[in-house]
Short mmCIF file of C-alpha atoms and ligand atoms in Angstrom, two decimals:
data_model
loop_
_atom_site.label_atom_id
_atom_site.label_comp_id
_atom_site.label_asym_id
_atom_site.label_seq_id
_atom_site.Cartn_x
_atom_site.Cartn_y
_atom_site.Cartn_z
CA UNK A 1 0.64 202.21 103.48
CA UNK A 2 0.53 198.18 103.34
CA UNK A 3 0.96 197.59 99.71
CA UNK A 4 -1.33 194.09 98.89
CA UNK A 5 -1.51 194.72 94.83
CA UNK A 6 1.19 192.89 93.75
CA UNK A 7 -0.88 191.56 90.96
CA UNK A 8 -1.49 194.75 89.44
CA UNK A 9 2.69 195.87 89.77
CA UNK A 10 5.56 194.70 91.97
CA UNK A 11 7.91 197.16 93.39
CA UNK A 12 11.38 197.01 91.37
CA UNK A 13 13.56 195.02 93.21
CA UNK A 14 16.68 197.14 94.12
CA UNK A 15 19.03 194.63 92.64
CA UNK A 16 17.40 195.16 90.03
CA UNK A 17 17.63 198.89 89.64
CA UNK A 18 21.10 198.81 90.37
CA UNK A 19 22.27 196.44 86.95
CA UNK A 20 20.24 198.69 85.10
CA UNK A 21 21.63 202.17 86.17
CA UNK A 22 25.28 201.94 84.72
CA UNK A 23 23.26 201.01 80.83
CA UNK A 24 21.22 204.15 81.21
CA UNK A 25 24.25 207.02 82.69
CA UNK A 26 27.19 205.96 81.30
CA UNK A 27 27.28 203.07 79.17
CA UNK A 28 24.68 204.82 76.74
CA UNK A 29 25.59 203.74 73.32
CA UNK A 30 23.02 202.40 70.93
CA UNK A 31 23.06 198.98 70.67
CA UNK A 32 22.31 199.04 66.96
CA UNK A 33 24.73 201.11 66.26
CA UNK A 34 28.10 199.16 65.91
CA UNK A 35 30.21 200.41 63.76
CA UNK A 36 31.76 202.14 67.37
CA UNK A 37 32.61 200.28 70.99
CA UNK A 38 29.73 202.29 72.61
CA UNK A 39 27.71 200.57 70.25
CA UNK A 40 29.49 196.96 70.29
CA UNK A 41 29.55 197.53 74.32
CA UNK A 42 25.72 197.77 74.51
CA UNK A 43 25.01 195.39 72.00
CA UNK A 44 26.90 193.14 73.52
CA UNK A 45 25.23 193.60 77.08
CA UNK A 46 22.02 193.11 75.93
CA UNK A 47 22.83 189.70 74.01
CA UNK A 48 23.88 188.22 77.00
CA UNK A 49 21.10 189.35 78.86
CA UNK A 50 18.58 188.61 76.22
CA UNK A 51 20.42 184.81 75.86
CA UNK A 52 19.60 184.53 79.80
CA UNK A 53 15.87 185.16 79.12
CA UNK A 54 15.96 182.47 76.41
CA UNK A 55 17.19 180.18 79.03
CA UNK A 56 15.30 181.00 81.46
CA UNK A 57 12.03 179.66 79.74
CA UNK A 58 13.79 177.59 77.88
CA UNK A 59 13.34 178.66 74.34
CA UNK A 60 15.92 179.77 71.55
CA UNK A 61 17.54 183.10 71.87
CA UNK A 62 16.14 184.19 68.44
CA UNK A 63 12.58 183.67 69.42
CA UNK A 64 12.51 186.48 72.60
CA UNK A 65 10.70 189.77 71.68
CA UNK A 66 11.11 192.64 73.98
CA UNK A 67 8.36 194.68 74.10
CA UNK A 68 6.81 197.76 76.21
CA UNK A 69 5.18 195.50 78.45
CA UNK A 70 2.38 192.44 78.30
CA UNK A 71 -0.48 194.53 76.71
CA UNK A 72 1.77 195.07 73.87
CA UNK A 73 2.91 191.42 73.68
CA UNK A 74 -0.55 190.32 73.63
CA UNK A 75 -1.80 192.77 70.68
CA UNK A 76 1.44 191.52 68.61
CA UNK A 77 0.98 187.42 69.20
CA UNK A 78 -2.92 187.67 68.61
CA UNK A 79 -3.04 190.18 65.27
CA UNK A 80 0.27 189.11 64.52
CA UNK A 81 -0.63 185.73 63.85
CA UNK A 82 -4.31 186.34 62.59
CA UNK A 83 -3.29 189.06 60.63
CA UNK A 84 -0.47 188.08 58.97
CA UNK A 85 -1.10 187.90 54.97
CA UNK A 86 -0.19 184.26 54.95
CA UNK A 87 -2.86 183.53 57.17
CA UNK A 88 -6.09 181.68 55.78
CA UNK A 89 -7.40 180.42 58.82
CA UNK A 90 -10.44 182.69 60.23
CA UNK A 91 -11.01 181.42 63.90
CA UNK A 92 -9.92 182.23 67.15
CA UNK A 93 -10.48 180.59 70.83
CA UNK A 94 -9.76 182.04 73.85
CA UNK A 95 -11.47 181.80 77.51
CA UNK A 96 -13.87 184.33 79.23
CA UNK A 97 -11.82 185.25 81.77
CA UNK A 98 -8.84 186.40 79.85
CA UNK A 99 -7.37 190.13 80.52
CA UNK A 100 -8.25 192.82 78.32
CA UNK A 101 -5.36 193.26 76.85
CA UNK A 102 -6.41 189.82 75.42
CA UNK A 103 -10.12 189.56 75.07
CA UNK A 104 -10.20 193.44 73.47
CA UNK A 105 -7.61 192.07 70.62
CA UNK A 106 -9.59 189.48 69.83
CA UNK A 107 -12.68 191.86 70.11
CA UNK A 108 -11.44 193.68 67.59
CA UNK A 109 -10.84 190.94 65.21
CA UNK A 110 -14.39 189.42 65.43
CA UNK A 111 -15.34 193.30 64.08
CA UNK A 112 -13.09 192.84 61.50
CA UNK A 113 -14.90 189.66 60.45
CA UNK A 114 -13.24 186.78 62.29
CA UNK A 115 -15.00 184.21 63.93
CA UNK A 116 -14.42 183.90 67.83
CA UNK A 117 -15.17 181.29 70.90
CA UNK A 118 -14.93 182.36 74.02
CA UNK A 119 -14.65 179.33 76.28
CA UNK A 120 -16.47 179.46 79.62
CA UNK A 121 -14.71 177.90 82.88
CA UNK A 122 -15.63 175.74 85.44
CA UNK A 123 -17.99 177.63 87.85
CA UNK A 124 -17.37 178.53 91.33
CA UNK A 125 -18.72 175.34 93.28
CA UNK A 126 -16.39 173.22 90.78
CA UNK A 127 -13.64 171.28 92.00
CA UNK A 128 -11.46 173.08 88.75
CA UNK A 129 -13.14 176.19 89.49
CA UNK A 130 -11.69 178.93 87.33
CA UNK A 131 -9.76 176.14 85.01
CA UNK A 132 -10.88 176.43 81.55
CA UNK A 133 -13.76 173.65 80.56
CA UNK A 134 -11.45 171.55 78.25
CA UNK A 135 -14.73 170.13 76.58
CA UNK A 136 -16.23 173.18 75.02
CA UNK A 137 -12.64 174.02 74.22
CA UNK A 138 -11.82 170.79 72.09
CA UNK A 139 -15.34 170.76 70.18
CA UNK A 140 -14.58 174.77 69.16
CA UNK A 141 -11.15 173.94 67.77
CA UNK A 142 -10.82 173.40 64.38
CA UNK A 143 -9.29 173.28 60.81
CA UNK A 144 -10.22 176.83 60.53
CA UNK A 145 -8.63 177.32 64.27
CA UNK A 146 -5.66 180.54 63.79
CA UNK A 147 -4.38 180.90 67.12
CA UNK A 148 -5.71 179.68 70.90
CA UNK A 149 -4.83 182.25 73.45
CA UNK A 150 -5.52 180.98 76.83
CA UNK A 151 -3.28 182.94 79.99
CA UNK A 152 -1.38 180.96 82.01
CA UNK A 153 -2.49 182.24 85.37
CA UNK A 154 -5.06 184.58 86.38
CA UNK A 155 -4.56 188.16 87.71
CA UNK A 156 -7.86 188.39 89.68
CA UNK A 157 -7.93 185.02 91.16
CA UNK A 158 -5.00 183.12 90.67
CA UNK A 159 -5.89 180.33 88.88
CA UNK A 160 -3.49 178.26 87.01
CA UNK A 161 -4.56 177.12 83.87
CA UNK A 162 -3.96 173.49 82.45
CA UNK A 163 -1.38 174.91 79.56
CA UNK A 164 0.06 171.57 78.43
CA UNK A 165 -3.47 170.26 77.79
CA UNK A 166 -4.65 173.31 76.22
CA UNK A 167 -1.93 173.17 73.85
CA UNK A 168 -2.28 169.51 73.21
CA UNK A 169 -5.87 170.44 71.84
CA UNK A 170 -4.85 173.26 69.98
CA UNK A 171 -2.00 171.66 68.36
CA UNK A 172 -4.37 168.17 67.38
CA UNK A 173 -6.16 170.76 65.07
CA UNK A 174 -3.08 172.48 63.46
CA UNK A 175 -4.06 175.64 65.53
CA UNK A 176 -0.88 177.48 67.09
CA UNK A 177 -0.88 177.98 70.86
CA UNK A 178 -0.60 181.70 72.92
CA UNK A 179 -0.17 181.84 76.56
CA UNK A 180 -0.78 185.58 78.37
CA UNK A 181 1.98 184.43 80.99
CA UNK A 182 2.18 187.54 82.70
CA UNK A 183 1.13 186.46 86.06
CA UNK A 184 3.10 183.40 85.75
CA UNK A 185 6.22 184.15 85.07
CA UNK A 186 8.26 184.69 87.82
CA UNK A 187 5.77 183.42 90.10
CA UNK A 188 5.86 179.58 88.81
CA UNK A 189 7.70 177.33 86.68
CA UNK A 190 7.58 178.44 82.99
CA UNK A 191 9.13 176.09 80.94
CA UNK A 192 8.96 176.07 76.92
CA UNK A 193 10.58 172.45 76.55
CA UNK A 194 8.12 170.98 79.07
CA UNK A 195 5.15 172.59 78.10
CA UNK A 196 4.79 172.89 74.09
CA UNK A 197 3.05 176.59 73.99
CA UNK A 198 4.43 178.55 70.88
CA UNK A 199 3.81 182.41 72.37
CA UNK A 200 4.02 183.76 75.62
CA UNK A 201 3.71 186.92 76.81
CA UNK A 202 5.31 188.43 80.34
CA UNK A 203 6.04 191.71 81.73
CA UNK A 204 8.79 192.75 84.05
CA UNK A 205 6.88 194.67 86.15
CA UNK A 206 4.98 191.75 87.60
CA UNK A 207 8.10 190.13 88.97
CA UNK A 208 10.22 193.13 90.57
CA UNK A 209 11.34 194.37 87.39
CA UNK A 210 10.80 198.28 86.09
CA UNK A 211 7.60 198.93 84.37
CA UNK A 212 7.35 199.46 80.62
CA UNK A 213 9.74 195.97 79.39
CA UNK A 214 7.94 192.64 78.50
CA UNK A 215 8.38 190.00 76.26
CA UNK A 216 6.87 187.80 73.71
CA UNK A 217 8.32 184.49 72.67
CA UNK A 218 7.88 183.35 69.06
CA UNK A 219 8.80 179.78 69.04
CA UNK A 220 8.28 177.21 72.12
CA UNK A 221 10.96 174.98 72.78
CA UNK A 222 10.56 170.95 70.71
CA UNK A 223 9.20 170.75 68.02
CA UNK A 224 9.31 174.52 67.12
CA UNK A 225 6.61 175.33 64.91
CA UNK A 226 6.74 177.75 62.42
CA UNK A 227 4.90 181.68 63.71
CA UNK A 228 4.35 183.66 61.13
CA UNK A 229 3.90 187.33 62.72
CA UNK A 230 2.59 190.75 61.03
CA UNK A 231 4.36 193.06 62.65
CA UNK A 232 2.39 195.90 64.29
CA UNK A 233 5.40 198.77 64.65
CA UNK A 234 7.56 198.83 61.28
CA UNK A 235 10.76 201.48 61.32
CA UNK A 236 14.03 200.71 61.41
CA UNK A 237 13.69 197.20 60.95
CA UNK A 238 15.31 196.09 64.68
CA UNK A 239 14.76 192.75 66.42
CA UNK A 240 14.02 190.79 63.12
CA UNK A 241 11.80 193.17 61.34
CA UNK A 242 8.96 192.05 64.14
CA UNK A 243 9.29 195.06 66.17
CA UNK A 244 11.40 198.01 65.30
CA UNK A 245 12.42 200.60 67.46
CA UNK A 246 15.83 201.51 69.42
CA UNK A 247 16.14 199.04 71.79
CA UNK A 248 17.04 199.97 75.56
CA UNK A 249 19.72 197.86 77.08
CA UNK A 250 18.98 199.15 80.79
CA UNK A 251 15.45 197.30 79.99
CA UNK A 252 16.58 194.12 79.14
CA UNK A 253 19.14 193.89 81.59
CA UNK A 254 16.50 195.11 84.35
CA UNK A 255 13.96 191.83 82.33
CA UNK A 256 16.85 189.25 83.21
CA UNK A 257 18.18 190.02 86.39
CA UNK A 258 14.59 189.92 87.55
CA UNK A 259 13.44 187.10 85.78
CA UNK A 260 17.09 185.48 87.07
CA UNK A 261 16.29 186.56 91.02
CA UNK A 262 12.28 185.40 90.81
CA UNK A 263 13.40 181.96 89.34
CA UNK A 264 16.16 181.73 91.71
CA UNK A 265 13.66 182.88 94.68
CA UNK A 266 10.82 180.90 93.59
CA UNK A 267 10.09 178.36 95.66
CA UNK A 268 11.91 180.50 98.98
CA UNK A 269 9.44 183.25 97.69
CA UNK A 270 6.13 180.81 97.14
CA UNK A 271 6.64 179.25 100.55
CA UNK A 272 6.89 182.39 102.13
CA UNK A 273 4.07 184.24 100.51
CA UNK A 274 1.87 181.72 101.07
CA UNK A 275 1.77 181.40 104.48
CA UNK A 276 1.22 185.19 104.50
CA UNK A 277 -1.55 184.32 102.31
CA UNK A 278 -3.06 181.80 104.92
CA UNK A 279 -2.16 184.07 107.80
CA UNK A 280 -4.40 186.86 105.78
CA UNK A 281 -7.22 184.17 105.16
CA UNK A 282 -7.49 183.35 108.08
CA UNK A 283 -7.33 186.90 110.25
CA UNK A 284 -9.62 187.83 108.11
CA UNK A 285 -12.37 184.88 108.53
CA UNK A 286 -12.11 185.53 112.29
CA UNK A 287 -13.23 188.98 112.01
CA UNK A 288 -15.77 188.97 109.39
CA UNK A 289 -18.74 186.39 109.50
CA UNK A 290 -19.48 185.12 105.81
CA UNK A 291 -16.34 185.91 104.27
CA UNK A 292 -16.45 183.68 101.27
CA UNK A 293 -12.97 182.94 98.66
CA UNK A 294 -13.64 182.91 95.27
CA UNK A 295 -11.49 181.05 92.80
CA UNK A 296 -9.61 177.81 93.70
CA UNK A 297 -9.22 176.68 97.41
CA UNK A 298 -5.71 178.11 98.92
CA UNK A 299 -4.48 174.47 99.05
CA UNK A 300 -4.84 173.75 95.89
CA UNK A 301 -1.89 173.60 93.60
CA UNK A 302 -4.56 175.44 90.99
CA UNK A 303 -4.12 179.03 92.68
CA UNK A 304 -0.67 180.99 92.64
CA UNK A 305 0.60 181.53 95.91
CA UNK A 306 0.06 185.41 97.54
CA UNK A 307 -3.42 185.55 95.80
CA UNK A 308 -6.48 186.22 97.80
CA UNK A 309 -9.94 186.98 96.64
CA UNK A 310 -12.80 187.15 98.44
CA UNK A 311 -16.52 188.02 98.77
CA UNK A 312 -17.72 190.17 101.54
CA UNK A 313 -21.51 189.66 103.20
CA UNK A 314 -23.56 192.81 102.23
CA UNK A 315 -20.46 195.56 101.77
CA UNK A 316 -19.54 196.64 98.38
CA UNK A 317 -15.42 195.77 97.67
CA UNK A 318 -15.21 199.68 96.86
CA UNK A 319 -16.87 200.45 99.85
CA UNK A 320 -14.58 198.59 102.24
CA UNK A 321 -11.21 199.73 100.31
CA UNK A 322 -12.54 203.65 101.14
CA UNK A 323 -12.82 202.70 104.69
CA UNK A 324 -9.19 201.23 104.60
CA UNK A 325 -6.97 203.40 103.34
CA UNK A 326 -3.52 202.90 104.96
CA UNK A 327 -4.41 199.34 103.19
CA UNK A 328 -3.48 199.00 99.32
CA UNK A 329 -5.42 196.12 97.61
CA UNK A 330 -7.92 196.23 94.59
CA UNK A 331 -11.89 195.55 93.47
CA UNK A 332 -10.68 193.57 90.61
CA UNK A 333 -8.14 193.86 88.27
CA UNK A 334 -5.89 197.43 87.81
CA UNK A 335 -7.84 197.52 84.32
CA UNK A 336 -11.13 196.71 85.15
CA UNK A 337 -10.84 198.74 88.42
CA UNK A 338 -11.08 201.46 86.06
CA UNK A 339 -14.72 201.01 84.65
CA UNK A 340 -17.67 200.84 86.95
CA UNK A 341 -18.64 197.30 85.34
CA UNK A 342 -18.10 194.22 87.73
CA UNK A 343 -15.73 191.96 87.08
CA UNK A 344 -15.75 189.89 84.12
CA UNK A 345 -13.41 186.97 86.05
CA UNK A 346 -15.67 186.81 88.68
CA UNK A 347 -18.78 187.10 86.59
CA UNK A 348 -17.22 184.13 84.25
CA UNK A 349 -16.95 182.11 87.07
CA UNK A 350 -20.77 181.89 87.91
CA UNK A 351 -20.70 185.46 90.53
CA UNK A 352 -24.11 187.56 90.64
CA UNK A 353 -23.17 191.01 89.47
CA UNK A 354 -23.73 191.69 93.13
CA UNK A 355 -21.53 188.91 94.36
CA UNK A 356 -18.80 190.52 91.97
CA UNK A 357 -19.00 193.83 93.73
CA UNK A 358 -18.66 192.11 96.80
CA UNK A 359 -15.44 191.07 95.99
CA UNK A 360 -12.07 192.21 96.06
CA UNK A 361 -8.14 191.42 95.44
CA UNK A 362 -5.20 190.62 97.36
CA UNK A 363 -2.01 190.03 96.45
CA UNK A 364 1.14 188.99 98.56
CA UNK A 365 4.78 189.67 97.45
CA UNK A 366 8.01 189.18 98.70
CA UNK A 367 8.47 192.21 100.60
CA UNK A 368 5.51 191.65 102.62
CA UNK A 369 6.07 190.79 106.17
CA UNK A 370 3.50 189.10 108.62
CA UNK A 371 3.60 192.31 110.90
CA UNK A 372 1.96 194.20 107.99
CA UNK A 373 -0.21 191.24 107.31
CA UNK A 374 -1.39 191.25 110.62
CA UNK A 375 -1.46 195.65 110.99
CA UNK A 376 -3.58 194.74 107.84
CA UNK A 377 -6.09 192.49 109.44
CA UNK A 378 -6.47 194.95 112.20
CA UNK A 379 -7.30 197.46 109.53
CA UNK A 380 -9.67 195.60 107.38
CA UNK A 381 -11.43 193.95 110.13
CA UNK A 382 -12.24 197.48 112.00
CA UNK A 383 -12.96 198.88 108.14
CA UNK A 384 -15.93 196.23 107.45
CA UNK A 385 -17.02 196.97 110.92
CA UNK A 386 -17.69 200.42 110.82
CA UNK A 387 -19.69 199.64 107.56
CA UNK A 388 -21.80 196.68 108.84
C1 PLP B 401 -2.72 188.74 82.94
C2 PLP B 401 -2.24 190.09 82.51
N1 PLP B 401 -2.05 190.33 81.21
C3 PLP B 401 -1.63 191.53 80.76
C4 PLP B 401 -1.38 192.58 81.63
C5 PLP B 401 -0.88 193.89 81.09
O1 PLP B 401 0.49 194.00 81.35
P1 PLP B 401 1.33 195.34 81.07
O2 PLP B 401 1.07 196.23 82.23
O3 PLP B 401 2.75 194.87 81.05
O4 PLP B 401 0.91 195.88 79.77
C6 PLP B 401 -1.57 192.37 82.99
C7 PLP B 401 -1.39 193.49 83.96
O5 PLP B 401 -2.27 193.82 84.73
C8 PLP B 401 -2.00 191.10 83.46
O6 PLP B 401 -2.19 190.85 84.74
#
């Protein structure tokens, strides 16, 4: 199997696996209980490693959440901030093409009797195709204006969103700023002092980390504004009464030796992936007539590097992944994969319904190597073949 999803998971790098084994066989304690040297030991483990986090995106060490993962991130930030008692502002903007884990929160909230914009981005044929419009995003902020929750990056195709002028919006209106990071981190510079975003969410798994750890930060780096948060899980009163619950020390030591490796990779990893990326495009416009990309052009400093989607001439995306199977890549996102409905990314960006089932998802990571790209082109080429 050629594994091309690694947009929907990454495999755990074994560095990684290896920090995190002594914190889950012998080094068990709990780290909140200290009144013993278990305890202290673990405690003390996971404060360093949760300090390197901080640093990492450059933001306090009292303002990292760990959480089960980025759909849990994104459900605290949004409700937590629209929900908490002190809030009196009613309104909340997002973009279109924002994950679910994102656009069902805020879903939810419009039931529940806020008001909601969801801001459209620049179609297909745009030069900023995929960017958020920032016109229709600065007329729908306002004094009533909660929270805006734009992603950094997207998960279907790789656009990069303008954060530091989203936030500049936001902030103009007294609104508070939330970033769904999780395709970003790890994969590009994410920097809290440099751009002023107050929340971001991230998960381990989508930069070689285990699966079930994520984060939310709760203050961005100068000035910090204040984030007032209703906590969703109340218990035993851990990690500043925002999210109780034992904490696991082999997680957040696994969430910052990965996030320490992809930063420390980055720009070794981005080169690398994106030539695989080009070497993929371009196999793969040689074999198949009409082959169209959708998002951002691969040259553009828009799209994240490894990220390929494209639109097949008259072959369903399902279709052709059936007829490849030693090939793993996706029809859309891991969520919306799930559901027959096309993609709501792809529709957002201007796609026919038809167009969106057309279309599927790469995505190149750094265990790839340009033999499997190319066994891969060999596959998908004779796949779409035997379907045309
Ligand atoms: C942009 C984005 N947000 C949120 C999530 C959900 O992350 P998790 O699996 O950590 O809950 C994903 C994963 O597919 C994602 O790509």
């Amino acid at each position: 199997m050629i594994y091309l999803d690694n947009h929907a998971t990454t495999p755990c790098d074994p560095r990684v696996a290896q920090q995190m084994m002594p914190w889950l066989v012998e080094h068990f304690g709990n780290p909140h209980s200290t009144s013993h040297e278990m305890g202290r030991q673990a405690k003390s483990a996971m404060d360093a490693a949760l300090a390197s986090v901080a640093s990492q995106l450059a933001v306090a060490a009292d303002a990292v959440l760990i959480t089960s993962g980025a759909t849990e991130s994104n459900n605290l930030a949004i409700d937590g901030v629209c929900r908490h008692p002190r809030q009196r502002r009613r309104h909340v903007v997002t973009s279109t093409i924002e994950h679910p884990a994102v656009l069902d929160v805020v879903a939810r909230l419009e039931k529940d009797g806020f008001r909601v914009t969801r801001v459209p981005v620049h179609p297909q044929d745009h030069p900023l195709a995929g960017q958020i419009d920032l016109e229709p995003l600065a007329a729908a902020v306002d004094d009533d204006t909660a929270l805006v929750s734009v992603h950094w990056a997207n998960n279907e195709i790789g656009v990069i969103q303008p954060m530091s002028q989203i936030a500049a919006l936001a902030h103009q209106a007294g609104a508070l700023v939330h970033s769904d990071a999780t395709q970003a981190v790890g994969r590009i510079a994410v920097d809290l002092q440099r751009v002023d975003v107050d929340l971001i969410s991230a998960s381990a798994h989508k930069f070689y980390g285990p699966k079930g750890v994520g984060l939310l930060t709760t203050a961005g780096g100068v000035p910090r504004r204040r984030v007032r948060l209703k906590p969703m899980i109340v218990g035993g009163g851990q990690q500043r009464n925002l999210r109780s619950g034992t904490m696991a020390p082999a997680n957040v030591i696994a969430l910052a030796t990965a996030l320490d490796l992809a930063v420390a990779e980055s720009s070794q990893v981005a080169r690398r992936v994106g030539e695989l990326q080009l070497r993929l495009w371009d196999g793969l416009q040689q074999g198949i007539d009409g082959i169209c990309l959708n998002g951002p052009t691969l040259e553009s400093s828009m799209r994240l590097e490894g990220n390929l989607n494209c639109r097949l001439p008259g072959i369903e995306g399902e279709s052709w992944m059936a007829a490849c199977s030693e090939v793993a890549f996706s029809s859309g996102s891991a969520c919306s994969s799930v559901d027959a409905k096309p993609s709501h990314v792809l529709t957002g960006l201007g796609l026919s319904e038809s167009e969106a089932r057309r279309s599927v998802r790469f995505g190149i990571g750094k265990f790839n190597t340009s033999e499997q790209i190319d066994r891969a082109i060999e596959i998908l080429v004779a796949g779409y073949r035997s379907l045309a």
